[in-house]
PDB file of C-alpha atoms and ligand atoms in Angstrom:
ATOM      1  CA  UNK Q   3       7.423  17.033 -19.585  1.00 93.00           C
ATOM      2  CA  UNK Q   4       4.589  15.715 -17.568  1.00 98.00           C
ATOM      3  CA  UNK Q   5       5.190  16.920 -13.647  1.00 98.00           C
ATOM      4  CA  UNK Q   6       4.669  14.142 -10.960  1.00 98.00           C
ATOM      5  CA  UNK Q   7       2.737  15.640  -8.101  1.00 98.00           C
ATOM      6  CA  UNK Q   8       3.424  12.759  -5.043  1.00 98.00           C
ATOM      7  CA  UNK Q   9       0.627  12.424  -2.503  1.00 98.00           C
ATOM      8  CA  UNK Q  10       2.017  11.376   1.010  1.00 98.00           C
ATOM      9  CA  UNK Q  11      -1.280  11.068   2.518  1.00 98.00           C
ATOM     10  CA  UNK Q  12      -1.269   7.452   2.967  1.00 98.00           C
ATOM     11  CA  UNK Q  13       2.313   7.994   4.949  1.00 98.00           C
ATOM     12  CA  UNK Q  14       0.461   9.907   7.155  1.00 98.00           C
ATOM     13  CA  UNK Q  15      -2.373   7.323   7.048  1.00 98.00           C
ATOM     14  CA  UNK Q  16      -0.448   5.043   8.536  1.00 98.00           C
ATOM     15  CA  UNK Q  17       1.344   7.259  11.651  1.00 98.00           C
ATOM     16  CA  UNK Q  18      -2.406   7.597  12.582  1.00 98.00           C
ATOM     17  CA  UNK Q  19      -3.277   4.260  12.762  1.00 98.00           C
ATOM     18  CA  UNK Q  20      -0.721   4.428  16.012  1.00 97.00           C
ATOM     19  CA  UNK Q  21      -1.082   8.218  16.594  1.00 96.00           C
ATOM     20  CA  UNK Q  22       2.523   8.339  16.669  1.00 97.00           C
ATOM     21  CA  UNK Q  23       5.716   9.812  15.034  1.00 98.00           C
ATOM     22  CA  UNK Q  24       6.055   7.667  12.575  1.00 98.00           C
ATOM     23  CA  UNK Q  25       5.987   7.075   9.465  1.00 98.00           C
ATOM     24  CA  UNK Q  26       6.752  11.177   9.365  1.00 98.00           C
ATOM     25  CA  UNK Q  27       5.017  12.671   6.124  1.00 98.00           C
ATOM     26  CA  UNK Q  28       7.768  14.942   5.924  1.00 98.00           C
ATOM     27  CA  UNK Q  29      10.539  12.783   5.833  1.00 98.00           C
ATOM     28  CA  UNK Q  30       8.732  10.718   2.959  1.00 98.00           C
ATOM     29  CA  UNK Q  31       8.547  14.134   0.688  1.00 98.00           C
ATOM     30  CA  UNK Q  32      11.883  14.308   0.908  1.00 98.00           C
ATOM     31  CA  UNK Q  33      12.388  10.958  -0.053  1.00 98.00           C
ATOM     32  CA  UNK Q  34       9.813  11.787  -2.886  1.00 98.00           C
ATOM     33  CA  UNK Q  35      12.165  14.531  -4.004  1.00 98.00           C
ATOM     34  CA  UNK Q  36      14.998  12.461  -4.345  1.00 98.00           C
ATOM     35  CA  UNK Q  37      13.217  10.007  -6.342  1.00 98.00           C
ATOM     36  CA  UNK Q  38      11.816  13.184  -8.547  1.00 98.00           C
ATOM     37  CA  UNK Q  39       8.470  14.187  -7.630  1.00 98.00           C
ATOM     38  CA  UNK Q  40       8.021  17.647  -9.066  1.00 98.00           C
ATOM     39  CA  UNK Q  41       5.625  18.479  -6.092  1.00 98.00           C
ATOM     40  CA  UNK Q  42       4.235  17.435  -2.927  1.00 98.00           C
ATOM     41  CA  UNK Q  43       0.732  16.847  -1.942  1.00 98.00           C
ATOM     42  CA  UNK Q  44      -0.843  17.007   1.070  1.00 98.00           C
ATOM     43  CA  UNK Q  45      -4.550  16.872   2.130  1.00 98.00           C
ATOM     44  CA  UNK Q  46      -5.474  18.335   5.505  1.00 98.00           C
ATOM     45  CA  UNK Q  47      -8.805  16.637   5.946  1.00 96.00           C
ATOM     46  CA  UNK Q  48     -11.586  18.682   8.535  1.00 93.00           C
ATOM     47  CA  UNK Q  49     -11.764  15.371  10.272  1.00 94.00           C
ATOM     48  CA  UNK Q  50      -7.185  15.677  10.592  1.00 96.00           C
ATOM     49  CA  UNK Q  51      -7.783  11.621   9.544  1.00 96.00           C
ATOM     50  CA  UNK Q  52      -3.857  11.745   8.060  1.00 97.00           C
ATOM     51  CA  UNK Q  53      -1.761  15.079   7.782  1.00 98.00           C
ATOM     52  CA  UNK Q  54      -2.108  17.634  10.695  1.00 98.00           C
ATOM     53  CA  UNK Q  55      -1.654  21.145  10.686  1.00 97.00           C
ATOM     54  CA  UNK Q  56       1.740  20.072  12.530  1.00 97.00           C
ATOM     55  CA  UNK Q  57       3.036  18.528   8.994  1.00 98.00           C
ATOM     56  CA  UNK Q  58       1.865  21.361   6.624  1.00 98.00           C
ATOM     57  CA  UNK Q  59       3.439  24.028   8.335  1.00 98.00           C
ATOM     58  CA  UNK Q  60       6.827  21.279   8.432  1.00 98.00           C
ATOM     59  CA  UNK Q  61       6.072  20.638   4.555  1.00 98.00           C
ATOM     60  CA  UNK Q  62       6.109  24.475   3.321  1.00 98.00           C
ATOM     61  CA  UNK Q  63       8.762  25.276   5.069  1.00 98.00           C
ATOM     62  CA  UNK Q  64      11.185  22.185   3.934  1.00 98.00           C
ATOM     63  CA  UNK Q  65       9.798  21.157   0.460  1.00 98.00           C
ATOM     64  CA  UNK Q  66      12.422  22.155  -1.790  1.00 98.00           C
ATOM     65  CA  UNK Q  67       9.749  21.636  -4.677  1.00 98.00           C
ATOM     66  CA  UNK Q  68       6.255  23.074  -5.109  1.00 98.00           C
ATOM     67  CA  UNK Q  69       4.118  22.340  -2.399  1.00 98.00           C
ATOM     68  CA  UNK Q  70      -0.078  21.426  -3.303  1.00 98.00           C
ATOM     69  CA  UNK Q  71      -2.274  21.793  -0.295  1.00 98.00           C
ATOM     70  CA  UNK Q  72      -5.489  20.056  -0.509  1.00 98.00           C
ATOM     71  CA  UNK Q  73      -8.143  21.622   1.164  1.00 98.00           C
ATOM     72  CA  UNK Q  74     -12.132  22.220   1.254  1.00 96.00           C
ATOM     73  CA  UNK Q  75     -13.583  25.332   0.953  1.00 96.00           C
ATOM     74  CA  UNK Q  76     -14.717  26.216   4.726  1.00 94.00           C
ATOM     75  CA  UNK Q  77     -13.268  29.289   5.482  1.00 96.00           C
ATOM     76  CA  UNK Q  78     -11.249  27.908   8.584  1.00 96.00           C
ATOM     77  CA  UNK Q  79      -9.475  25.564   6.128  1.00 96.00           C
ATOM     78  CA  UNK Q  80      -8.802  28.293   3.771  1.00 97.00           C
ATOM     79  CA  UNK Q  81      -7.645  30.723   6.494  1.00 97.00           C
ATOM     80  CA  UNK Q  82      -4.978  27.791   7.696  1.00 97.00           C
ATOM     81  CA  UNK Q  83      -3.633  27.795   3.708  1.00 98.00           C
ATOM     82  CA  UNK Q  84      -3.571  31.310   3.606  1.00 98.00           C
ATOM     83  CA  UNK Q  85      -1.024  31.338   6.791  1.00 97.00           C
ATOM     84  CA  UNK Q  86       0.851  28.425   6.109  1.00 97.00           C
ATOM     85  CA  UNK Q  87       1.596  29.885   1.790  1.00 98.00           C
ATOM     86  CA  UNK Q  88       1.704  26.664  -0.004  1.00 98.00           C
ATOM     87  CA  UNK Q  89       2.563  27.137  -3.521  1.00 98.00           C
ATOM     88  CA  UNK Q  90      -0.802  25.988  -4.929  1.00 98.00           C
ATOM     89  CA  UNK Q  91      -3.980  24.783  -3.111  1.00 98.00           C
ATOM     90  CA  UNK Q  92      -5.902  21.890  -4.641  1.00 98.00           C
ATOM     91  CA  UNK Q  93      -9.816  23.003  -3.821  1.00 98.00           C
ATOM     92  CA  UNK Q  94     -11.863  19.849  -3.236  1.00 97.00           C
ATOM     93  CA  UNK Q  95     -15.196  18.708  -2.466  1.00 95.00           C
ATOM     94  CA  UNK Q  96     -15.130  16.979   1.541  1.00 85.00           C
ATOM     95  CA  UNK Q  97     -17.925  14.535   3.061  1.00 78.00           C
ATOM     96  CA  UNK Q  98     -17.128  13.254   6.498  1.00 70.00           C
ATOM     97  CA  UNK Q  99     -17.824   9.818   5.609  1.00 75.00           C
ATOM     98  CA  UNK Q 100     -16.035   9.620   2.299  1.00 80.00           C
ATOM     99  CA  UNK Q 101     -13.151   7.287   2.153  1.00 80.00           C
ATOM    100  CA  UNK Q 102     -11.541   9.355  -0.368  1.00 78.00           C
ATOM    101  CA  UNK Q 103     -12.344  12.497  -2.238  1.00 79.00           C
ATOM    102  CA  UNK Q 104     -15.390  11.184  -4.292  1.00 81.00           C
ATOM    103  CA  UNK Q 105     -16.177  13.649  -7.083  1.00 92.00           C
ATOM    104  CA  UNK Q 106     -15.417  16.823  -8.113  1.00 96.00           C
ATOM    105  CA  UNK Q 107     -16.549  20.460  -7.224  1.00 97.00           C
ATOM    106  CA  UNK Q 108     -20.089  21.596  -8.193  1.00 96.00           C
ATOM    107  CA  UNK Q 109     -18.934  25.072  -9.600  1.00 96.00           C
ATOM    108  CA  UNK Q 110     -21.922  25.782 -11.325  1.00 93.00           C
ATOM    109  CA  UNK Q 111     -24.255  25.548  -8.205  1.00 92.00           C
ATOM    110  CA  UNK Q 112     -21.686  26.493  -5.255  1.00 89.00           C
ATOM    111  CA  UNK Q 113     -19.691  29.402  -6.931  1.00 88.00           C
ATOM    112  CA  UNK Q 114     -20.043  31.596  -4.629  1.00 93.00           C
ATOM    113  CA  UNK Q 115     -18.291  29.585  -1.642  1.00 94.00           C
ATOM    114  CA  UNK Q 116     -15.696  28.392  -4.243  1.00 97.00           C
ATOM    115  CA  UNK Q 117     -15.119  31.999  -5.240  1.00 97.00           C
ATOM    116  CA  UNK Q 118     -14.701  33.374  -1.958  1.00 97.00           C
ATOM    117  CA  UNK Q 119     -12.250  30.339  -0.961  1.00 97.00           C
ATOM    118  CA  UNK Q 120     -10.511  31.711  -4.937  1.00 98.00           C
ATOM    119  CA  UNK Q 121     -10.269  35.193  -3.860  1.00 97.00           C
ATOM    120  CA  UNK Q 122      -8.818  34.343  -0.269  1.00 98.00           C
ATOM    121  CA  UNK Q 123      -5.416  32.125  -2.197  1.00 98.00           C
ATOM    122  CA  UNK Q 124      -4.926  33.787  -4.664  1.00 98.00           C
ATOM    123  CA  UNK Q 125      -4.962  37.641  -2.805  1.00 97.00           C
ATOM    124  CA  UNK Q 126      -1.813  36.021  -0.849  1.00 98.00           C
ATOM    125  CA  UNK Q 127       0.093  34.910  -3.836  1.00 98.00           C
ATOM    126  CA  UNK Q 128      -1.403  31.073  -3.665  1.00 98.00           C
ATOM    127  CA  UNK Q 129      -2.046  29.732  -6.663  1.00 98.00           C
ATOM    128  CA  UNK Q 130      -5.459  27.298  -7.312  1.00 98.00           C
ATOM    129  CA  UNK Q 131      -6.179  24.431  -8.721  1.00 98.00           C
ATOM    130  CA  UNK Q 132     -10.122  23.398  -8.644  1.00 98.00           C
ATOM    131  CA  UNK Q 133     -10.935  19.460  -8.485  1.00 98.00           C
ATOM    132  CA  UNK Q 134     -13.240  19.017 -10.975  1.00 98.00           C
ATOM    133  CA  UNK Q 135     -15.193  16.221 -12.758  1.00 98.00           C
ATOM    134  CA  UNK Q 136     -14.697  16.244 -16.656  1.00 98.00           C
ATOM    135  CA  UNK Q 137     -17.414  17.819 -17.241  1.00 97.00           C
ATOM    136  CA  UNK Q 138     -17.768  20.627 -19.995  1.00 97.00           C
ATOM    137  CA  UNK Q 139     -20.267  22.850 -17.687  1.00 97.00           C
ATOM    138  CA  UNK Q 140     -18.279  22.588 -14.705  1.00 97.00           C
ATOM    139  CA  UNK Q 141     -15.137  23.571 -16.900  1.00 98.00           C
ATOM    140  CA  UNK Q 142     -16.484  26.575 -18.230  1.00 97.00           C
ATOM    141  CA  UNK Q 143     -17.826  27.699 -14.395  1.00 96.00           C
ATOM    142  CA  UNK Q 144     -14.177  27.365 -13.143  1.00 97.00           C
ATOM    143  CA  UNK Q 145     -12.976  29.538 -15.960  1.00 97.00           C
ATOM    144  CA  UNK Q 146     -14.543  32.642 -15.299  1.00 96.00           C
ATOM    145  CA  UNK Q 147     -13.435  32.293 -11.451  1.00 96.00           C
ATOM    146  CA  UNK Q 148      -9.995  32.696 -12.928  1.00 93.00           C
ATOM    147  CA  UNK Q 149      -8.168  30.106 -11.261  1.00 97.00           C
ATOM    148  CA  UNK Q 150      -5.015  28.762 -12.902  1.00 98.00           C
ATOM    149  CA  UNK Q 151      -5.496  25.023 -13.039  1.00 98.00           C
ATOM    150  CA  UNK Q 152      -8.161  22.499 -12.864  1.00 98.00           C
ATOM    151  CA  UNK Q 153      -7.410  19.120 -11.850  1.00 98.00           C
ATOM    152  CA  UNK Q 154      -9.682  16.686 -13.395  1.00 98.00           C
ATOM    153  CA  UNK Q 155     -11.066  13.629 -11.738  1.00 98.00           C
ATOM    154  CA  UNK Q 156      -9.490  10.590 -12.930  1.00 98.00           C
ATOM    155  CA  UNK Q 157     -11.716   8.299 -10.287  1.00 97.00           C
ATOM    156  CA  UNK Q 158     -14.247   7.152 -13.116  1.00 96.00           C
ATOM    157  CA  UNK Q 159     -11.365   6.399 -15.293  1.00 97.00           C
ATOM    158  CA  UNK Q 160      -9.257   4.576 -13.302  1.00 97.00           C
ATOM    159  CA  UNK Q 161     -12.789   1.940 -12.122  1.00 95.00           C
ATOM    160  CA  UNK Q 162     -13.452   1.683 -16.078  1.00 95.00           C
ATOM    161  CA  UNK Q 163      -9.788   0.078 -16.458  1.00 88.00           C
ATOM    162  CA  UNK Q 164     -11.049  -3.090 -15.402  1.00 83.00           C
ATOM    163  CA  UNK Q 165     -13.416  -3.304 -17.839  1.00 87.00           C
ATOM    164  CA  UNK Q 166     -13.402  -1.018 -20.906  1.00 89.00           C
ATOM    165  CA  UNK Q 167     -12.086   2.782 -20.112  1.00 91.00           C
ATOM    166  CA  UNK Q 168     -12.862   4.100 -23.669  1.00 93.00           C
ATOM    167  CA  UNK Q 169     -15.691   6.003 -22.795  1.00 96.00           C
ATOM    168  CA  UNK Q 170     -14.352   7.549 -19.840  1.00 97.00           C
ATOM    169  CA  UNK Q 171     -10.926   8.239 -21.326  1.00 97.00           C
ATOM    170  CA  UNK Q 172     -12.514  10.090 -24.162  1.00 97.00           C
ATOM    171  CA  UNK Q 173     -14.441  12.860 -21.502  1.00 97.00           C
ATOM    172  CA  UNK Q 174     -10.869  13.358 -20.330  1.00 98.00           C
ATOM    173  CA  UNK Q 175     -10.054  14.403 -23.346  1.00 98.00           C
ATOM    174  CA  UNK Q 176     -12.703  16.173 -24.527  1.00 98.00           C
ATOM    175  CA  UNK Q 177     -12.648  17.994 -21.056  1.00 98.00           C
ATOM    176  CA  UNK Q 178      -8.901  18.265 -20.833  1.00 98.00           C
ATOM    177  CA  UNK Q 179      -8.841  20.549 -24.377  1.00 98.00           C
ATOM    178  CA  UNK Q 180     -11.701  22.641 -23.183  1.00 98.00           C
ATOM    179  CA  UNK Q 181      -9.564  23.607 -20.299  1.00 98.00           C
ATOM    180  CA  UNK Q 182      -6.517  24.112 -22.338  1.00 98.00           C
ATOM    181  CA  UNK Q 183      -8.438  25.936 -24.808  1.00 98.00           C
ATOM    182  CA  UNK Q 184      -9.829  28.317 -21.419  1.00 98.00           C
ATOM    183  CA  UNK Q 185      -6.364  28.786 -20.619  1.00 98.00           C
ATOM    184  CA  UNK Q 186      -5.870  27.020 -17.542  1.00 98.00           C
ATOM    185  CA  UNK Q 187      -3.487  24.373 -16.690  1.00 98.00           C
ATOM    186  CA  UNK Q 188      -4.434  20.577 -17.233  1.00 98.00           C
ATOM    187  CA  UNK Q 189      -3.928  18.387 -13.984  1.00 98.00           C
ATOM    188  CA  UNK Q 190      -5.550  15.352 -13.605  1.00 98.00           C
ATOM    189  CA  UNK Q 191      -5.960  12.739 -10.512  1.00 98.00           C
ATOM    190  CA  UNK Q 192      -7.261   9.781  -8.516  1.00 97.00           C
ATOM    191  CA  UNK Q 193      -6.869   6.632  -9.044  1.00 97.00           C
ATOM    192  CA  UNK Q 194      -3.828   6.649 -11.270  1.00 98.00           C
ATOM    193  CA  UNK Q 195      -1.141   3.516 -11.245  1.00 98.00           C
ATOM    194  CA  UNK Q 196       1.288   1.745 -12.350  1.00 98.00           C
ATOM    195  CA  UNK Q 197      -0.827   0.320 -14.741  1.00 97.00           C
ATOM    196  CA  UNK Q 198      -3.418   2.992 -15.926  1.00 97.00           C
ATOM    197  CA  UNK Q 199      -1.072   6.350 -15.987  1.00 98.00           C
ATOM    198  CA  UNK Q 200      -0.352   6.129 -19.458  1.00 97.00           C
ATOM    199  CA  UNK Q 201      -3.239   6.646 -21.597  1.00 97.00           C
ATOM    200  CA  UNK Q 202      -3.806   9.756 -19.437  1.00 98.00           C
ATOM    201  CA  UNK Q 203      -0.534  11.390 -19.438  1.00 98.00           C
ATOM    202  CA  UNK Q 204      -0.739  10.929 -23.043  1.00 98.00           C
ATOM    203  CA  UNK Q 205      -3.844  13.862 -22.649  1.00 98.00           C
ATOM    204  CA  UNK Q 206      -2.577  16.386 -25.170  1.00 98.00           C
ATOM    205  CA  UNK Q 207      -1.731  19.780 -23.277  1.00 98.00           C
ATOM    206  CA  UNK Q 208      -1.723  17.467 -19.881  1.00 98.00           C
ATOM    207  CA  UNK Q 209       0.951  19.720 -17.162  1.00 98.00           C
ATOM    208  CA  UNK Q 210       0.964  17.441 -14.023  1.00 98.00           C
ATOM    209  CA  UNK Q 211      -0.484  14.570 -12.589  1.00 98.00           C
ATOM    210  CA  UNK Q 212      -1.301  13.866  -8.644  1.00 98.00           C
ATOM    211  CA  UNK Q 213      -0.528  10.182  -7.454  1.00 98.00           C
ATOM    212  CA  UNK Q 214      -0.834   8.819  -4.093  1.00 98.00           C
ATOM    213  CA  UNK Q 215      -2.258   5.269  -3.398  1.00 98.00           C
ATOM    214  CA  UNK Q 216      -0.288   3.718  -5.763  1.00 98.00           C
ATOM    215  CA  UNK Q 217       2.816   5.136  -5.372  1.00 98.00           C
ATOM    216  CA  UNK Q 218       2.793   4.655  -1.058  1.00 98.00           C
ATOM    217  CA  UNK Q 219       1.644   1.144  -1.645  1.00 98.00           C
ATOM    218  CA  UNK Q 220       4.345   0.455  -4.230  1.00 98.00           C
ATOM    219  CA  UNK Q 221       6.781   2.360  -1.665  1.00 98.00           C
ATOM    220  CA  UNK Q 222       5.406  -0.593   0.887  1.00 97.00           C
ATOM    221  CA  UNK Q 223       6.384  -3.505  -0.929  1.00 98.00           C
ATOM    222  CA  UNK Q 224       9.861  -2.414  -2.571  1.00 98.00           C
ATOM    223  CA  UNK Q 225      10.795  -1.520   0.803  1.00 97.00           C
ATOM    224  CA  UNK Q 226       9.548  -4.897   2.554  1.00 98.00           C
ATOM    225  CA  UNK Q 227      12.708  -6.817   2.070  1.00 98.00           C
ATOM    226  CA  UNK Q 228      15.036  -4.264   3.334  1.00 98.00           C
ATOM    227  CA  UNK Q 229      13.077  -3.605   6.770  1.00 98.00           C
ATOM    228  CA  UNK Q 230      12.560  -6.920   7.566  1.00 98.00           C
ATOM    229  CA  UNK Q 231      16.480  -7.866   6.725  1.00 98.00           C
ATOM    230  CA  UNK Q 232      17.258  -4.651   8.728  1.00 98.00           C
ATOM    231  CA  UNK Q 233      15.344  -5.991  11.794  1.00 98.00           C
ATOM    232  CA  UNK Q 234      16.410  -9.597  10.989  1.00 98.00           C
ATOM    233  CA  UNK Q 235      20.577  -7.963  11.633  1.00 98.00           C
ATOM    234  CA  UNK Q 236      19.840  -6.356  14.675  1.00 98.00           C
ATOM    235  CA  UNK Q 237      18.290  -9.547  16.151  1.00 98.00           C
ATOM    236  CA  UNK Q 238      20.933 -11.498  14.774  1.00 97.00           C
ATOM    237  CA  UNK Q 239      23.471  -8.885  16.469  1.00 96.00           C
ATOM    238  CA  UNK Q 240      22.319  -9.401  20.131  1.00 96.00           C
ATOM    239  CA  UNK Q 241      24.068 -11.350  22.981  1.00 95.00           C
ATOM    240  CA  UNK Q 242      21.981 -12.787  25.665  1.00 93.00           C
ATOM    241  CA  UNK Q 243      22.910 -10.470  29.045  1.00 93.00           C
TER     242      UNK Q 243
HETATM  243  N1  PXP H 303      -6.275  14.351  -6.469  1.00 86.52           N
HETATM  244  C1  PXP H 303      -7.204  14.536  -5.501  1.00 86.52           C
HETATM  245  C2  PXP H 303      -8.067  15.750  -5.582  1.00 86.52           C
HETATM  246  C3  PXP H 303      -7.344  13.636  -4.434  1.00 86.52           C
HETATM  247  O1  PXP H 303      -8.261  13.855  -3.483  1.00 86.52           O
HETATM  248  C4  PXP H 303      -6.473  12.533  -4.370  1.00 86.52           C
HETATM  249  C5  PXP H 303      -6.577  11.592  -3.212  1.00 86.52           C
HETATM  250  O2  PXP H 303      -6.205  12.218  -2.040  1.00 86.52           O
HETATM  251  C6  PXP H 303      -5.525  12.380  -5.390  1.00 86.52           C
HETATM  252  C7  PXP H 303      -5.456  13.284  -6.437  1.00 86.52           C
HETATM  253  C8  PXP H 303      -4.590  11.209  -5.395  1.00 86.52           C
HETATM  254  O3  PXP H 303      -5.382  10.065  -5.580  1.00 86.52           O
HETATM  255  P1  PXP H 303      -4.751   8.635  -5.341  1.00 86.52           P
HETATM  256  O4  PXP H 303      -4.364   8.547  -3.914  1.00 86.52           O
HETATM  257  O5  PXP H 303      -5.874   7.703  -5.703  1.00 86.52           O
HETATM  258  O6  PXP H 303      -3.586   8.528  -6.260  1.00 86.52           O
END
């Protein structure tokens, strides 16, 4: 069985957008739980755009599933993960201006940073994923850093859906068995939907995939009806005084 990673970043995305208490980020991973995420993910961004420290230390302690902490290698941000024990931390590649994680990790030409950010997790029982593009050099620099999973980017993929995704599909595969055949777990992310999941859970020796957008946008529109008919009662309800 394929495990659903949910990404509640975009829950968070909106509480921002008023800087208040809600949407609450935690409250929607328990929600995610019910509805059977497998784990919870969670970016805490340098720039604290969505989640805040305030919601990963809520989210470790009260995710009853496994808990994936996205994070960039600066040592502050690593120190925070080490405290705060999520189950596995995601290690990604940050740019202030970046709307979303754009690519993946340059292994081969930044190991040493990645390593030391490697050593850090996994000395206090973390376990690591590195975000990588499927790329077969990249792949082979993550393996001998040991980590336990590598999360390939899905990004490309999930643009070449509109048009032909062959091509790209084909590096996930071919990058996907090198990393099963290095003994690491297969993850894969970004950009996945409703409508483009299934070619790449299909990924022979795929573990777990990481969704986000789609699912919190899909979570806006089922829901729709039932807020605004919720509001609609409570107007309907009220005597003039
Ligand atoms: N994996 C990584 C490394 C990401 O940065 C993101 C986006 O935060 C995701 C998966 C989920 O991507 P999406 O929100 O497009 O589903």
């Amino acid at each position: 069985m394929i495990e659903l990673g949910v990404n509640i970043d975009h829950v968070a995305t909106v509480r921002q957008a008023r800087r208040t208490y809600e949407p609450d980020p935690v409250i929607a991973a328990g929600l995610a739980e019910q509805g059977g995420a497998d784990g919870i993910t969670f970016h805490l961004r340098e720039d604290r755009r969505h989640i805040q420290a305030r919601d990963v230390e809520l989210l470790v302690k009260t995710v009853a599933v496994k808990t994936n902490l996205e994070i960039a290698c600066d040592p502050a941000t690593v120190q925070i993960a080490c405290q705060s024990r999520p189950t596995w931390a995601l290690l990604v590649p940050e740019g202030r201006q970046e709307v979303t994680t754009e690519g993946g990790l340059d292994v081969r030409n930044d190991g040493g940073r990645i390593m030391e950010a490697v050593q850090r997790l996994r000395g206090v029982g973390i376990k690591v994923s590195l975000f990588l593009d499927p790329e077969p050099d990249q792949i082979t620099a993550a393996a001998k850093l040991k980590v336990d999973a590598v999360e390939l980017h899905t990004g490309p993929y999930a643009l070449a859906c509109c048009d032909d995704p062959g091509l790209e599909l084909e590096r996930l595969r071919v990058a996907g068995a090198l990393v099963c055949q290095r003994g690491m777990r297969l993850h894969a992310g970004h950009g996945l939907n409703y409508v483009n999941v299934r070619p790449v859970a299909a990924i022979r020796g795929m573990r777990e995939l990481n969704i986000g957008h789609a699912i919190v946008s899909r979570a806006v529109m089922v829901g729709m009806r039932q807020a605004v008919a919720e509001m609609r009662r409570l107007l309907d309800l009220v005597q003039p005084v």
